[in-house]
Amino acid sequence: MRIDIITVLPELLKSPFEASILKRAIDANLVSVHFHNLRDYATDKHKSVDDTQFGGGAGMVMTVEPIDKCISGLKAERDYDEVIYMTPDGETLNQGIANHLSLKGNIIILCGHYKGIDQRVRDYFITKEISIGDYVLSGGELGAAVLCDAIIRLIPGVLGNETSALTDSFQDGLLAPPIYTKPREYKGMKVPEVLFSGNFPEIEKWREEEAYKRTKARRPDLLDN
Ligand code: ADE
């Protein structure tokens, strides 16, 4: 998989890809991530990528031309499955969207800034708009990092244990059940006995029940569908 990220603040985005699972995935060539500084595509001498709003109104708007130049340049080199715009009014990211995107070949992610982007970019270049939640960030970069993390860990081969993404919260529509490790008892706090029974169908049943209980208590909305 190849991910191209278009941003005015590449330095804000780079560190998540330089550590842990994302770095391992990149080092193993399971994914490549490329940063494009939008200012490099600006045509005026001030390298501006934004301008005032037609019709008046507070806040600067990102202009079409540098974005067009960057996206069209990338598209001239290869085909893209999606051109995603990070925006608080997009579709809210969930595990289903992450699963779907992890199967794609090449994607572009555009990070918004200032008041937003000229609507014509959204109408003519963007194929998908994603929000990471109902709150406003100062730019799309942190959202793009969240999206990339959620996608990349699902690419086959990225997680050491192939099954571990399958038992994540949300993968079966439920939150994950409680988990425990050694010691068996700590300052009087005990691990549920069933986990030592050696009866794996029984353990599986317990996990399913606990996952259901936890989901019902914390996220009853997940049980609606
Ligand atoms: N840009 C600003 N706020 C955002 C959000 N909530 N999700 C994605 N991109 C954003």
XYZ file of N, CA, C and O in Angstrom, residues 91-104 128 130-133 146-156 159 162-176 219 221-222 225:
200
model
N -17.398 11.869 7.118
C -17.961 10.662 7.723
C -17.084 10.289 8.925
O -15.858 10.304 8.821
N -17.709 9.983 10.057
C -16.911 9.698 11.257
C -16.179 8.368 11.122
O -16.791 7.337 10.823
N -14.873 8.410 11.350
C -14.038 7.207 11.229
C -14.508 6.124 12.188
O -14.794 6.399 13.349
N -14.586 4.892 11.687
C -14.862 3.750 12.559
C -14.077 2.549 12.034
O -13.384 2.649 11.012
N -14.176 1.412 12.738
C -13.368 0.247 12.364
C -13.726 -0.264 10.970
O -12.854 -0.731 10.245
N -14.993 -0.141 10.589
C -15.410 -0.600 9.260
C -14.707 0.185 8.152
O -14.230 -0.399 7.171
N -14.609 1.514 8.315
C -13.925 2.347 7.319
C -12.433 1.986 7.287
O -11.831 1.862 6.216
N -11.841 1.787 8.464
C -10.413 1.424 8.516
C -10.178 0.084 7.819
O -9.236 -0.060 7.033
N -11.037 -0.887 8.079
C -10.904 -2.203 7.424
C -10.954 -2.042 5.910
O -10.128 -2.592 5.175
N -11.946 -1.288 5.439
C -12.156 -1.065 4.012
C -10.925 -0.404 3.376
O -10.430 -0.862 2.347
N -10.404 0.626 4.017
C -9.264 1.353 3.439
C -7.967 0.544 3.491
O -7.081 0.740 2.659
N -7.867 -0.386 4.458
C -6.620 -1.161 4.573
C -6.444 -2.104 3.386
O -5.358 -2.638 3.173
N -7.513 -2.306 2.618
C -7.431 -3.211 1.457
C -7.080 -2.472 0.169
O -6.932 -3.077 -0.885
N -6.946 -1.145 0.252
C -6.673 -0.343 -0.954
C -5.202 -0.396 -1.335
O -4.339 -0.727 -0.519
N -13.552 10.954 -0.808
C -14.035 10.530 0.511
C -13.628 11.583 1.538
O -12.494 12.072 1.489
N -13.308 12.331 5.655
C -13.304 11.619 6.936
C -13.036 12.570 8.095
O -12.145 13.409 8.048
N -13.840 12.392 9.156
C -13.644 13.093 10.431
C -13.180 12.060 11.446
O -13.575 10.896 11.367
N -12.343 12.466 12.415
C -11.984 11.487 13.456
C -12.840 11.679 14.704
O -12.628 11.003 15.712
N -13.821 12.558 14.661
C -14.717 12.711 15.803
C -15.335 14.099 15.817
O -14.892 14.992 15.116
N -4.011 9.602 12.873
C -4.931 8.619 13.475
C -5.449 7.658 12.405
O -5.434 6.431 12.574
N -5.886 8.218 11.281
C -6.408 7.394 10.183
C -5.344 6.410 9.695
O -5.614 5.219 9.527
N -4.125 6.900 9.468
C -3.045 6.025 8.977
C -2.747 4.912 9.973
O -2.547 3.760 9.576
N -2.711 5.237 11.257
C -2.434 4.213 12.267
C -3.521 3.135 12.222
O -3.227 1.928 12.178
N -4.784 3.574 12.186
C -5.903 2.618 12.173
C -5.851 1.722 10.938
O -6.173 0.525 11.015
N -5.415 2.279 9.795
C -5.365 1.502 8.545
C -4.152 0.572 8.524
O -4.267 -0.615 8.229
N -2.981 1.128 8.839
C -1.726 0.399 8.612
C -1.637 -0.852 9.482
O -1.187 -1.906 9.031
N -2.117 -0.770 10.734
C -2.017 -1.949 11.598
C -2.867 -3.114 11.094
O -2.682 -4.256 11.500
N -3.799 -2.825 10.162
C -4.664 -3.887 9.623
C -4.088 -4.543 8.372
O -4.602 -5.562 7.916
N -3.040 -3.956 7.796
C -2.454 -4.539 6.584
C -1.840 -5.891 6.962
O -1.101 -5.976 7.940
N -2.181 -6.963 6.211
C -1.667 -8.289 6.556
C -0.148 -8.279 6.714
O 0.557 -7.721 5.878
N 0.912 -6.688 11.990
C 0.905 -7.120 13.386
C 1.563 -8.486 13.487
O 1.313 -9.359 12.660
N -1.030 -12.558 13.656
C -2.041 -12.270 12.625
C -3.452 -12.180 13.182
O -4.306 -11.521 12.617
N -3.703 -12.870 14.295
C -5.073 -12.871 14.798
C -5.350 -11.670 15.688
O -6.486 -11.412 16.034
N -4.303 -10.914 16.068
C -4.570 -9.947 17.122
C -5.484 -8.805 16.694
O -6.226 -8.290 17.498
N -5.459 -8.434 15.393
C -6.398 -7.398 14.962
C -7.830 -7.930 14.965
O -8.776 -7.186 15.165
N -7.960 -9.241 14.757
C -9.301 -9.825 14.702
C -9.985 -9.804 16.059
O -11.203 -9.822 16.145
N -9.201 -9.786 17.146
C -9.804 -9.777 18.478
C -9.860 -8.380 19.083
O -10.167 -8.210 20.250
N -9.524 -7.356 18.278
C -9.640 -5.968 18.742
C -11.086 -5.637 19.089
O -12.008 -6.229 18.524
N -11.249 -4.612 19.929
C -12.575 -4.030 20.089
C -13.086 -3.637 18.706
O -12.303 -3.273 17.829
N -14.401 -3.712 18.518
C -15.124 -3.297 17.313
C -15.077 -4.300 16.173
O -15.918 -4.263 15.292
N -14.064 -5.202 16.129
C -13.967 -6.072 14.952
C -15.190 -6.963 14.819
O -15.588 -7.284 13.719
N -15.789 -7.376 15.958
C -17.005 -8.182 15.855
C -18.215 -7.360 16.286
O -19.243 -7.894 16.634
N -18.072 -6.032 16.276
C -19.179 -5.168 16.658
C -19.308 -4.999 18.163
O -20.217 -4.324 18.635
N -18.402 -5.610 18.924
C -18.430 -5.493 20.386
C -17.111 -4.911 20.892
O -16.097 -4.983 20.209
N -17.124 -4.375 22.102
C -15.863 -3.995 22.743
C -15.135 -5.270 23.174
O -15.759 -6.311 23.355
N -13.820 -5.183 23.326
C -13.039 -6.365 23.721
C -13.289 -6.695 25.192
O -13.544 -5.803 26.002
N -21.251 1.089 25.625
C -21.598 1.527 24.266
C -22.856 0.815 23.780
O -22.810 0.095 22.761
N -25.119 1.758 22.062
C -25.423 2.097 20.666
C -24.876 1.051 19.694
O -25.429 0.838 18.624
N -23.770 0.372 20.078
C -23.177 -0.635 19.197
C -24.073 -1.870 19.061
O -23.941 -2.649 18.125
N -27.501 -2.352 16.079
C -27.630 -2.913 14.719
C -27.243 -4.374 14.611
O -26.551 -5.010 15.274
